[in-house]
PDB file of N, CA and C in Angstrom:
ATOM      1  N   MET Q   1      48.031  49.074  42.796  1.00  0.00           N
ATOM      2  CA  MET Q   1      46.761  49.574  43.295  1.00  0.00           C
ATOM      3  C   MET Q   1      45.664  49.143  42.325  1.00  0.00           C
ATOM      4  N   ASP Q   2      44.563  48.754  42.878  1.00  0.00           N
ATOM      5  CA  ASP Q   2      43.396  48.347  42.110  1.00  0.00           C
ATOM      6  C   ASP Q   2      42.919  49.501  41.219  1.00  0.00           C
ATOM      7  N   ALA Q   3      42.498  49.200  40.015  1.00  0.00           N
ATOM      8  CA  ALA Q   3      42.059  50.227  39.061  1.00  0.00           C
ATOM      9  C   ALA Q   3      40.850  51.003  39.578  1.00  0.00           C
ATOM     10  N   LYS Q   4      39.933  50.298  40.256  1.00  0.00           N
ATOM     11  CA  LYS Q   4      38.752  50.979  40.799  1.00  0.00           C
ATOM     12  C   LYS Q   4      39.153  51.985  41.873  1.00  0.00           C
ATOM     13  N   VAL Q   5      40.094  51.608  42.707  1.00  0.00           N
ATOM     14  CA  VAL Q   5      40.573  52.496  43.757  1.00  0.00           C
ATOM     15  C   VAL Q   5      41.261  53.705  43.136  1.00  0.00           C
ATOM     16  N   LYS Q   6      42.105  53.473  42.138  1.00  0.00           N
ATOM     17  CA  LYS Q   6      42.805  54.560  41.459  1.00  0.00           C
ATOM     18  C   LYS Q   6      41.815  55.525  40.825  1.00  0.00           C
ATOM     19  N   ASN Q   7      40.784  54.993  40.183  1.00  0.00           N
ATOM     20  CA  ASN Q   7      39.756  55.844  39.568  1.00  0.00           C
ATOM     21  C   ASN Q   7      39.020  56.666  40.614  1.00  0.00           C
ATOM     22  N   LYS Q   8      38.733  56.048  41.747  1.00  0.00           N
ATOM     23  CA  LYS Q   8      38.038  56.768  42.828  1.00  0.00           C
ATOM     24  C   LYS Q   8      38.928  57.893  43.363  1.00  0.00           C
ATOM     25  N   ILE Q   9      40.204  57.613  43.554  1.00  0.00           N
ATOM     26  CA  ILE Q   9      41.138  58.640  44.030  1.00  0.00           C
ATOM     27  C   ILE Q   9      41.223  59.778  43.018  1.00  0.00           C
ATOM     28  N   ASP Q  10      41.302  59.435  41.742  1.00  0.00           N
ATOM     29  CA  ASP Q  10      41.354  60.461  40.699  1.00  0.00           C
ATOM     30  C   ASP Q  10      40.089  61.322  40.703  1.00  0.00           C
ATOM     31  N   SER Q  11      38.961  60.687  40.942  1.00  0.00           N
ATOM     32  CA  SER Q  11      37.697  61.411  41.017  1.00  0.00           C
ATOM     33  C   SER Q  11      37.681  62.373  42.214  1.00  0.00           C
ATOM     34  N   ILE Q  12      38.173  61.913  43.340  1.00  0.00           N
ATOM     35  CA  ILE Q  12      38.250  62.751  44.538  1.00  0.00           C
ATOM     36  C   ILE Q  12      39.191  63.926  44.297  1.00  0.00           C
ATOM     37  N   ILE Q  13      40.319  63.670  43.664  1.00  0.00           N
ATOM     38  CA  ILE Q  13      41.276  64.732  43.351  1.00  0.00           C
ATOM     39  C   ILE Q  13      40.619  65.790  42.457  1.00  0.00           C
ATOM     40  N   ALA Q  14      39.883  65.346  41.459  1.00  0.00           N
ATOM     41  CA  ALA Q  14      39.206  66.282  40.560  1.00  0.00           C
ATOM     42  C   ALA Q  14      38.204  67.144  41.321  1.00  0.00           C
ATOM     43  N   GLU Q  15      37.433  66.540  42.192  1.00  0.00           N
ATOM     44  CA  GLU Q  15      36.453  67.292  42.987  1.00  0.00           C
ATOM     45  C   GLU Q  15      37.139  68.287  43.922  1.00  0.00           C
ATOM     46  N   LEU Q  16      38.231  67.869  44.534  1.00  0.00           N
ATOM     47  CA  LEU Q  16      38.962  68.770  45.426  1.00  0.00           C
ATOM     48  C   LEU Q  16      39.554  69.945  44.651  1.00  0.00           C
ATOM     49  N   ASN Q  17      40.009  69.692  43.432  1.00  0.00           N
ATOM     50  CA  ASN Q  17      40.511  70.779  42.584  1.00  0.00           C
ATOM     51  C   ASN Q  17      39.410  71.793  42.286  1.00  0.00           C
ATOM     52  N   VAL Q  18      38.227  71.302  41.988  1.00  0.00           N
ATOM     53  CA  VAL Q  18      37.088  72.189  41.728  1.00  0.00           C
ATOM     54  C   VAL Q  18      36.793  73.031  42.968  1.00  0.00           C
ATOM     55  N   LEU Q  19      36.757  72.397  44.117  1.00  0.00           N
ATOM     56  CA  LEU Q  19      36.475  73.126  45.357  1.00  0.00           C
ATOM     57  C   LEU Q  19      37.547  74.179  45.645  1.00  0.00           C
ATOM     58  N   ALA Q  20      38.798  73.820  45.474  1.00  0.00           N
ATOM     59  CA  ALA Q  20      39.887  74.768  45.732  1.00  0.00           C
ATOM     60  C   ALA Q  20      39.791  75.968  44.793  1.00  0.00           C
ATOM     61  N   ARG Q  21      39.501  75.719  43.525  1.00  0.00           N
ATOM     62  CA  ARG Q  21      39.356  76.828  42.564  1.00  0.00           C
ATOM     63  C   ARG Q  21      38.170  77.716  42.914  1.00  0.00           C
ATOM     64  N   GLU Q  22      37.066  77.107  43.323  1.00  0.00           N
ATOM     65  CA  GLU Q  22      35.892  77.892  43.712  1.00  0.00           C
ATOM     66  C   GLU Q  22      36.193  78.761  44.929  1.00  0.00           C
ATOM     67  N   LEU Q  23      36.899  78.206  45.897  1.00  0.00           N
ATOM     68  CA  LEU Q  23      37.283  78.992  47.069  1.00  0.00           C
ATOM     69  C   LEU Q  23      38.197  80.142  46.671  1.00  0.00           C
ATOM     70  N   ASP Q  24      39.118  79.892  45.748  1.00  0.00           N
ATOM     71  CA  ASP Q  24      39.985  80.966  45.245  1.00  0.00           C
ATOM     72  C   ASP Q  24      39.165  82.065  44.577  1.00  0.00           C
ATOM     73  N   ASP Q  25      38.212  81.664  43.745  1.00  0.00           N
ATOM     74  CA  ASP Q  25      37.368  82.641  43.045  1.00  0.00           C
ATOM     75  C   ASP Q  25      36.552  83.480  44.023  1.00  0.00           C
ATOM     76  N   ILE Q  26      35.979  82.830  45.014  1.00  0.00           N
ATOM     77  CA  ILE Q  26      35.187  83.544  46.013  1.00  0.00           C
ATOM     78  C   ILE Q  26      36.078  84.506  46.789  1.00  0.00           C
ATOM     79  N   SER Q  27      37.254  84.050  47.167  1.00  0.00           N
ATOM     80  CA  SER Q  27      38.196  84.889  47.893  1.00  0.00           C
ATOM     81  C   SER Q  27      38.558  86.127  47.085  1.00  0.00           C
ATOM     82  N   GLN Q  28      38.849  85.937  45.808  1.00  0.00           N
ATOM     83  CA  GLN Q  28      39.190  87.067  44.953  1.00  0.00           C
ATOM     84  C   GLN Q  28      38.014  88.025  44.800  1.00  0.00           C
ATOM     85  N   GLY Q  29      36.812  87.477  44.696  1.00  0.00           N
ATOM     86  CA  GLY Q  29      35.616  88.318  44.606  1.00  0.00           C
ATOM     87  C   GLY Q  29      35.420  89.150  45.860  1.00  0.00           C
ATOM     88  N   ILE Q  30      35.648  88.551  47.006  1.00  0.00           N
ATOM     89  CA  ILE Q  30      35.524  89.285  48.267  1.00  0.00           C
ATOM     90  C   ILE Q  30      36.552  90.414  48.305  1.00  0.00           C
ATOM     91  N   ASN Q  31      37.781  90.126  47.889  1.00  0.00           N
ATOM     92  CA  ASN Q  31      38.822  91.160  47.861  1.00  0.00           C
ATOM     93  C   ASN Q  31      38.464  92.308  46.930  1.00  0.00           C
ATOM     94  N   ARG Q  32      37.793  92.006  45.810  1.00  0.00           N
ATOM     95  CA  ARG Q  32      37.410  93.045  44.848  1.00  0.00           C
ATOM     96  C   ARG Q  32      36.215  93.857  45.328  1.00  0.00           C
ATOM     97  N   GLU Q  33      35.243  93.178  45.911  1.00  0.00           N
ATOM     98  CA  GLU Q  33      33.957  93.812  46.191  1.00  0.00           C
ATOM     99  C   GLU Q  33      33.840  94.460  47.571  1.00  0.00           C
ATOM    100  N   PHE Q  34      34.620  93.983  48.514  1.00  0.00           N
ATOM    101  CA  PHE Q  34      34.480  94.462  49.881  1.00  0.00           C
ATOM    102  C   PHE Q  34      35.798  95.014  50.394  1.00  0.00           C
ATOM    103  N   LYS Q  35      35.691  95.941  51.316  1.00  0.00           N
ATOM    104  CA  LYS Q  35      36.877  96.537  51.931  1.00  0.00           C
ATOM    105  C   LYS Q  35      36.780  96.385  53.441  1.00  0.00           C
ATOM    106  N   GLY Q  36      37.924  96.356  54.080  1.00  0.00           N
ATOM    107  CA  GLY Q  36      37.943  96.300  55.529  1.00  0.00           C
ATOM    108  C   GLY Q  36      38.588  95.029  56.046  1.00  0.00           C
ATOM    109  N   ILE Q  37      38.813  95.057  57.346  1.00  0.00           N
ATOM    110  CA  ILE Q  37      39.495  93.943  57.997  1.00  0.00           C
ATOM    111  C   ILE Q  37      38.689  92.655  57.886  1.00  0.00           C
ATOM    112  N   GLY Q  38      37.381  92.748  58.026  1.00  0.00           N
ATOM    113  CA  GLY Q  38      36.536  91.552  57.934  1.00  0.00           C
ATOM    114  C   GLY Q  38      36.646  90.880  56.584  1.00  0.00           C
ATOM    115  N   ALA Q  39      36.671  91.680  55.528  1.00  0.00           N
ATOM    116  CA  ALA Q  39      36.796  91.120  54.179  1.00  0.00           C
ATOM    117  C   ALA Q  39      38.150  90.458  53.997  1.00  0.00           C
ATOM    118  N   VAL Q  40      39.188  91.091  54.515  1.00  0.00           N
ATOM    119  CA  VAL Q  40      40.535  90.534  54.413  1.00  0.00           C
ATOM    120  C   VAL Q  40      40.610  89.211  55.169  1.00  0.00           C
ATOM    121  N   ASN Q  41      40.054  89.181  56.365  1.00  0.00           N
ATOM    122  CA  ASN Q  41      40.069  87.947  57.164  1.00  0.00           C
ATOM    123  C   ASN Q  41      39.276  86.834  56.489  1.00  0.00           C
ATOM    124  N   CYS Q  42      38.140  87.185  55.942  1.00  0.00           N
ATOM    125  CA  CYS Q  42      37.304  86.193  55.262  1.00  0.00           C
ATOM    126  C   CYS Q  42      38.036  85.625  54.049  1.00  0.00           C
ATOM    127  N   ALA Q  43      38.593  86.508  53.232  1.00  0.00           N
ATOM    128  CA  ALA Q  43      39.316  86.067  52.044  1.00  0.00           C
ATOM    129  C   ALA Q  43      40.519  85.212  52.436  1.00  0.00           C
ATOM    130  N   SER Q  44      41.195  85.609  53.481  1.00  0.00           N
ATOM    131  CA  SER Q  44      42.348  84.846  53.959  1.00  0.00           C
ATOM    132  C   SER Q  44      41.937  83.450  54.425  1.00  0.00           C
ATOM    133  N   SER Q  45      40.833  83.365  55.115  1.00  0.00           N
ATOM    134  CA  SER Q  45      40.334  82.065  55.581  1.00  0.00           C
ATOM    135  C   SER Q  45      39.985  81.155  54.408  1.00  0.00           C
ATOM    136  N   LEU Q  46      39.382  81.738  53.380  1.00  0.00           N
ATOM    137  CA  LEU Q  46      39.053  80.943  52.196  1.00  0.00           C
ATOM    138  C   LEU Q  46      40.311  80.459  51.488  1.00  0.00           C
ATOM    139  N   GLN Q  47      41.319  81.322  51.418  1.00  0.00           N
ATOM    140  CA  GLN Q  47      42.591  80.923  50.815  1.00  0.00           C
ATOM    141  C   GLN Q  47      43.250  79.804  51.621  1.00  0.00           C
ATOM    142  N   SER Q  48      43.138  79.896  52.923  1.00  0.00           N
ATOM    143  CA  SER Q  48      43.689  78.864  53.793  1.00  0.00           C
ATOM    144  C   SER Q  48      42.988  77.523  53.555  1.00  0.00           C
ATOM    145  N   ALA Q  49      41.674  77.558  53.451  1.00  0.00           N
ATOM    146  CA  ALA Q  49      40.922  76.329  53.195  1.00  0.00           C
ATOM    147  C   ALA Q  49      41.311  75.745  51.841  1.00  0.00           C
ATOM    148  N   ALA Q  50      41.455  76.602  50.829  1.00  0.00           N
ATOM    149  CA  ALA Q  50      41.863  76.130  49.499  1.00  0.00           C
ATOM    150  C   ALA Q  50      43.241  75.481  49.579  1.00  0.00           C
ATOM    151  N   GLY Q  51      44.134  76.069  50.356  1.00  0.00           N
ATOM    152  CA  GLY Q  51      45.464  75.500  50.527  1.00  0.00           C
ATOM    153  C   GLY Q  51      45.421  74.135  51.185  1.00  0.00           C
ATOM    154  N   LYS Q  52      44.515  73.967  52.124  1.00  0.00           N
ATOM    155  CA  LYS Q  52      44.376  72.662  52.784  1.00  0.00           C
ATOM    156  C   LYS Q  52      43.857  71.609  51.810  1.00  0.00           C
ATOM    157  N   TYR Q  53      42.922  72.007  50.958  1.00  0.00           N
ATOM    158  CA  TYR Q  53      42.457  71.074  49.927  1.00  0.00           C
ATOM    159  C   TYR Q  53      43.608  70.681  49.011  1.00  0.00           C
ATOM    160  N   ARG Q  54      44.447  71.661  48.649  1.00  0.00           N
ATOM    161  CA  ARG Q  54      45.593  71.361  47.786  1.00  0.00           C
ATOM    162  C   ARG Q  54      46.588  70.434  48.472  1.00  0.00           C
ATOM    163  N   ALA Q  55      46.730  70.571  49.771  1.00  0.00           N
ATOM    164  CA  ALA Q  55      47.616  69.669  50.520  1.00  0.00           C
ATOM    165  C   ALA Q  55      47.075  68.239  50.475  1.00  0.00           C
ATOM    166  N   VAL Q  56      45.775  68.089  50.596  1.00  0.00           N
ATOM    167  CA  VAL Q  56      45.158  66.760  50.507  1.00  0.00           C
ATOM    168  C   VAL Q  56      45.356  66.196  49.103  1.00  0.00           C
ATOM    169  N   ILE Q  57      45.179  67.048  48.092  1.00  0.00           N
ATOM    170  CA  ILE Q  57      45.398  66.607  46.715  1.00  0.00           C
ATOM    171  C   ILE Q  57      46.826  66.099  46.551  1.00  0.00           C
ATOM    172  N   HIS Q  58      47.763  66.843  47.081  1.00  0.00           N
ATOM    173  CA  HIS Q  58      49.180  66.443  46.999  1.00  0.00           C
ATOM    174  C   HIS Q  58      49.396  65.070  47.624  1.00  0.00           C
ATOM    175  N   GLU Q  59      48.802  64.854  48.794  1.00  0.00           N
ATOM    176  CA  GLU Q  59      48.952  63.556  49.469  1.00  0.00           C
ATOM    177  C   GLU Q  59      48.282  62.438  48.681  1.00  0.00           C
ATOM    178  N   LEU Q  60      47.122  62.713  48.105  1.00  0.00           N
ATOM    179  CA  LEU Q  60      46.441  61.679  47.324  1.00  0.00           C
ATOM    180  C   LEU Q  60      47.216  61.310  46.073  1.00  0.00           C
ATOM    181  N   ARG Q  61      47.887  62.286  45.484  1.00  0.00           N
ATOM    182  CA  ARG Q  61      48.677  62.003  44.278  1.00  0.00           C
ATOM    183  C   ARG Q  61      49.881  61.136  44.563  1.00  0.00           C
ATOM    184  N   LYS Q  62      50.331  61.120  45.795  1.00  0.00           N
ATOM    185  CA  LYS Q  62      51.467  60.271  46.168  1.00  0.00           C
ATOM    186  C   LYS Q  62      51.090  58.788  46.169  1.00  0.00           C
ATOM    187  N   MET Q  63      49.804  58.503  46.255  1.00  0.00           N
ATOM    188  CA  MET Q  63      49.349  57.122  46.380  1.00  0.00           C
ATOM    189  C   MET Q  63      49.474  56.364  45.077  1.00  0.00           C
TER     190      MET Q  63
END
């Protein structure tokens, strides 16, 4: 693989990691600060999105 391509993939992976961590942090904050079904659903959706980012990271690392 070309070095420029590898660097770009590594950069994308780093950005996706940041996004996944931010979504995790927001989800945890919602769980701490809010109560009720809506808060649980919102936090769950954010966790799901973070998981999808991690799945993309996993696929990119295979390259």
